[in-house]
Backbone as a ProteinNet text record, in pm:
[ID]
protein_1_A
[PRIMARY]
LEAGVPRDAYIPNPGLNNGLDKLTHLGMLGIDNTLSGISSYFNITFSNYVLVNFNTYSTIIDALDGIEVDNPYEFTTVGGNGGSWNIAKYRLQERDGTEETASAPGEELYVG
[TERTIARY]
78.5	-4	64.9	58.9	134.8	3.2	99.6	-11.7	43.6	-40	48.6	8.1	84.9	7.2	132.2	11.2	84.6	226.1	327.3	433.7	424.8	350.3	313.5	183.5	143.2	14.6	106.9	51.3	63.5	-18.6	124.3	83.6	169	95.5	216.9	352.7	440	615.2	656.6	628.1	722.9	824	921.8	1027.9	1026.7	945.1	878.5	768.7	767.7	643.5	530.6	484.7	413.3	306.3	407.3	333.7	329.7	223.4	228.6	306.6	354.8	491.5	465	493.1	478.1	577.8	455.5	570.8	675.8	701.5	869.3	946.3	901.3	1007.2	1015.2	936.6	951.1	1060.5	1102.1	1227	1400.6	1352.4	1465.5	1527.9	1446.4	1474.5	1497.1	1532.1	1512.5	1365.1	1390.8	1276.2	1214.5	1305.1	1169	1132	1129	1017.6	948.2	973.4	860.2	779.9	815.5	725.8	649.9	666.9	602.8	480.8	539	440.1	329	379.9	236.4	161.7	243.8	212.4	55.4	108.6	47.6	-128.9	-43.8	-152.2	-276.9	-255.9	-324.6	-335.2	-339	-362.5	-345.1	-204.9	-168.7	-5.6	26	164.6	225.9	351.4	469.7	539.5	465.6	587.2	724.8	668.7	810.8	787.6	903.1	916.7	1020.1	1006.1	1132.8	1148.7	1276.9	1279.1	1373.9	1286.4	1378.7	1363.5	1457.7	1485.2	1390.1	1384	1294.9	1357.5	1456.7	1538.2	1475.6	1469	1450.6	1302	1239.2	1097.3	1055.8	1104.6	1082	1136.1	1230.8	1281.2	1175.3	1094.3	1032.3	906.6	828.5	721.4	740.7	872.4	918.1	908.4	982	953.3	822.6	743.8	615	519.5	588.6	541.5	412.4	449.1	366	276.8	179.8	47.3	-33.9	-108.2	-284.6	-315.1	-366.4	-387.8	-499.9	-591.9	-734.3	-705.6	-715.9	-689.8	-832.7	-840.9	-978.5	-955.8	-864.3	-822	-704	-695.7	-604.4	-520.9	-395.5	-264.7	-198.9	-48.1	48.7	198.1	278	373.9	515.3	645.9	754.2	842.9	910.8	957.2	1133.8	1189.7	1306.1	1443.8	1338.3	1497	1412.3	1358.8	1283.4	1148.8	1107.5	1007	871.1	746.7	656	556.4	462.8	340.1	204.9	155.1	-30.5	-114.3	-145.3	-207.5	-378.8	-430.6	-572.1	-675.3	-752	-889.6	-961.8	-998.4	-1117.7	-1120.1	-984.5	-968.7	-879	-846.7	-768.1	-672.5	-554.6	-418.7	-304.9	-253.3	-122.4	1.8	57.7	206.3	342.3	413.9	568.2	631.5	749.6	828.4	846.9	875.2	944.8	804.2	705.2	559.7	523.6	582.7	440.9	524	703.1	789.7	758.3	743.5	717.1	578.1	497.1	394.9	366	460	459.6	482.8	401.9	397.8	556.3	616.2	738.8	815.7	700.4	776.4	669.5	707.5	603.4	487.1	361.2	245	158	86.3	6.5	-114.1	-204.8	-399.8	-422.2	-516.6	-548.4	-693
-90.6	-6.3	135.9	170.3	351.4	445.7	530.1	626.5	769.3	884	981	1056.4	1200.7	1275.1	1431	1530.3	1657.9	1680.2	1727.5	1740.3	1910.7	1951.2	2071	2046.1	1944.8	1933.9	2013.4	2058	2080.3	1961.5	1901.6	1861.4	1875	1799.9	1868.4	1763	1855.4	1798.2	1789.4	1642.3	1594.8	1700.6	1705.6	1748.7	1908.2	1967.7	2075.6	2122.4	2057.6	2031.2	2010	1947.9	1889.6	2093.6	2149.6	2267	2213.9	2298.8	2234.6	2299.9	2187.3	2258.9	2144.5	2189.5	2122.5	1973.6	1884.7	1748.8	1725.9	1806.9	1808.1	1862.2	1963.5	1971.9	1853.1	1781	1694.9	1605.7	1588.8	1504.6	1551.9	1688.9	1750.3	1726.9	1668.4	1581	1441.2	1425.3	1244.7	1165.7	1067.2	956.4	945.2	896.1	869.4	1000.7	1151.6	1231.3	1252	1204	1212.1	1078.3	954.3	825.4	871	908	946.1	1098.2	1165.8	1283.5	1206.6	1148.4	1069.1	982.2	910.2	794	888.6	961.2	1003.9	1110.6	1178.9	1249.7	1181.7	1033.8	968.9	862.7	852.4	719.9	582.6	562.6	465.8	444.8	279	270.2	208	209.3	198.6	43.7	-52.2	-190.1	-192.3	-150.7	-184.4	25.8	30.2	129	104.8	172.6	148.4	317.3	336.3	490.2	478.7	534.9	541.2	662.7	666.4	815	775.9	889.4	907.4	813.8	762	651.4	523	494.8	346	356.2	427.1	461.3	417	446.9	438.7	307.1	254.6	130.5	9.3	80	-52.4	-42.5	48.1	70.6	-9	-6.6	-77.9	-227.9	-266.5	-405.5	-463.6	-401.5	-443.7	-419.2	-347.1	-398.5	-235.2	-162.5	-41.7	-27.6	44.2	65.9	112.8	100.5	164.7	263.8	443.2	519.3	578.9	580.1	669.8	797.6	835.8	998.2	1081.4	1150.6	1207.6	1366.5	1442.6	1565.1	1578.9	1687.1	1670.4	1737.8	1730.5	1788.9	1764.4	1872.7	1835.2	1834.9	1729	1707.6	1756.1	1780	1812.7	1728.6	1650.4	1517.3	1606.3	1495.5	1536.3	1587.1	1496.2	1548.4	1630.4	1682.5	1817.2	1728.2	1596.2	1559.7	1592.4	1627.6	1665.4	1543.2	1523.5	1436.1	1488.3	1512.1	1511.2	1410.7	1419.5	1302.3	1305.5	1249.6	1242.9	1307.8	1325.2	1362	1234.4	1191.1	1109.5	1003.4	927.3	758.5	714.7	582.4	454.5	474.3	488.2	467.8	415.2	360.2	269.6	363.5	393.6	480.8	379.2	427.6	356.3	420.4	400.8	429.8	611	636.2	778.8	827	808.2	898.7	897.8	796.4	792.8	880.6	868.6	945.7	1093.6	1129.2	1262.4	1330.9	1253.7	1278.8	1270.4	1212.5	1182.2	1306.6	1283.6	1447.1	1437.9	1594.4	1668.8	1748.8	1673.2	1692.8	1837.7	1904.2	1973.2	1921.2	2032.6	1955.9	2096.4	2098.3	2191.6	2098.5	2165.8	2136.3	2230.4	2189.5	2266.7	2251.3
-5.6	27	-1.3	-100	-116.3	-92.3	40.6	80	60.5	57.8	21.7	122.7	184.8	234.3	144.9	124	89.4	161.2	104.8	216.9	220.2	233	274.4	402.8	428	523.2	657.3	717.7	839.7	979.9	1032.9	1142.5	1229.4	1382.7	1496.6	1452.9	1519.6	1477.5	1645.7	1628.1	1827.5	1838.4	1750.5	1824.7	1849.5	1823.7	1819.3	1955	2048.8	2132.5	2061.6	1926.4	1868.3	1839.9	1852.5	1736.5	1603.2	1542.1	1379.3	1297.2	1182.4	1115	978.2	882	780.1	751.8	702.7	699.4	666.3	562.4	511.9	640.8	706.5	813	897	937.2	1026.6	1054.3	895.4	841.5	893.9	903.3	920.5	1074.4	1171.9	1294.8	1288.9	1175.6	1159.3	1099.5	1079.4	1034.6	1175.5	1250.1	1368.1	1444.9	1387.6	1442.2	1327.4	1242.5	1107.6	1112.7	1157.4	1179.1	1316	1410.9	1559	1495.9	1409.5	1399.8	1340.1	1238.3	1109.8	1226.8	1298.6	1399.1	1446.4	1558.8	1663.5	1594.7	1448.2	1387.3	1327.5	1248.7	1196.7	1268.5	1390.4	1498.1	1426.1	1340.3	1289.7	1364.7	1363.5	1388.7	1251.1	1283.3	1173.6	1215.3	1159.8	1187.5	1147.7	1025.5	857.9	823.1	717.1	650.7	521.1	460.8	282.7	305.2	324.9	245.1	99.5	27.9	-146.8	-215.6	-263.4	-362.8	-483.3	-550.8	-679.4	-805.2	-772.7	-867.1	-848.5	-725.2	-641	-655.5	-648.5	-653.1	-819.6	-897.8	-1049.5	-1073.7	-1027.9	-1069.4	-1021.7	-869.5	-815.1	-921.8	-992.5	-1068.1	-1193.5	-1265.2	-1362.5	-1313.3	-1228.5	-1191.6	-1181.3	-1133.5	-1141.2	-1293.4	-1338.7	-1439.6	-1519.8	-1421.9	-1438.3	-1286.6	-1313.6	-1200.1	-1280.9	-1234.1	-1274	-1185.7	-1207.7	-1147.2	-1206.8	-1116.5	-1155	-1086	-1223	-1175.7	-1234.1	-1117.7	-1166.5	-1209.4	-1231.3	-1288.8	-1356.9	-1440.8	-1559.1	-1500.3	-1529.5	-1493.9	-1568.6	-1583.4	-1637.7	-1574.4	-1575.2	-1490.9	-1544.9	-1503	-1548.8	-1479.4	-1572.2	-1546.7	-1531.6	-1433.6	-1402.1	-1530.1	-1634.3	-1745.9	-1854.6	-1789.3	-1899.2	-1973.9	-1993.2	-2014.2	-1948.7	-2053.4	-1995.1	-2037.7	-1940.2	-1984.5	-1930.8	-2050	-2009.7	-1945.7	-1822	-1764.6	-1794.2	-1878.8	-1884.1	-1803.6	-1801.9	-1721.7	-1700.1	-1571.2	-1518.4	-1613	-1579.7	-1695.1	-1587.6	-1574.5	-1548	-1644.7	-1610.3	-1673.9	-1607.6	-1707.3	-1686.7	-1661.7	-1572.1	-1554.6	-1547.9	-1630.6	-1601.7	-1467.5	-1444.1	-1327.6	-1372.5	-1494.6	-1511.5	-1492.3	-1557.8	-1549.7	-1411.9	-1359	-1193.7	-1106.5	-1149	-1042.6	-1068.3	-1199.4	-1225.1	-1173.9	-1189.8	-1085.2	-957.9	-853.8	-738.4	-641	-537.6	-401.4	-443	-383.7	-436.5	-581.1	-709.4	-826.3	-866.4	-954.7	-1010.2	-1046.6	-1035.5	-1036.4	-1054	-1182	-1253.8	-1239.5	-1183.8	-1150.1	-1312.6	-1399.9	-1508.4	-1556
[MASK]
++++++++++++++++++++++++++++++++++++++++++++++++++++++++++++++++++++++++++++++++++++++++++++++++++++++++++++++++

């Protein structure tokens, strides 16, 4: 299961006495701080986790022969290699690792 939380979402930061902070900032105090903040906010427990970079993420998607994404919005992403893809509106689509990485959280996303 892959679940996404927008990196700019404000959640309590355990390293700052649970003051609200952007999710992306929780990682500046380490993975344990990030997991603690997410666990507390969503009332879930992590028994395992995997850290991957965008290259590894793309490789995993390709090893699965792509993934299906049911996307309700039309948007264009800009890939790390300067390429871009128009993602069709309101339809189920197959994505390879490169396409999925370009639309992954943290990449440029233009909703139109």
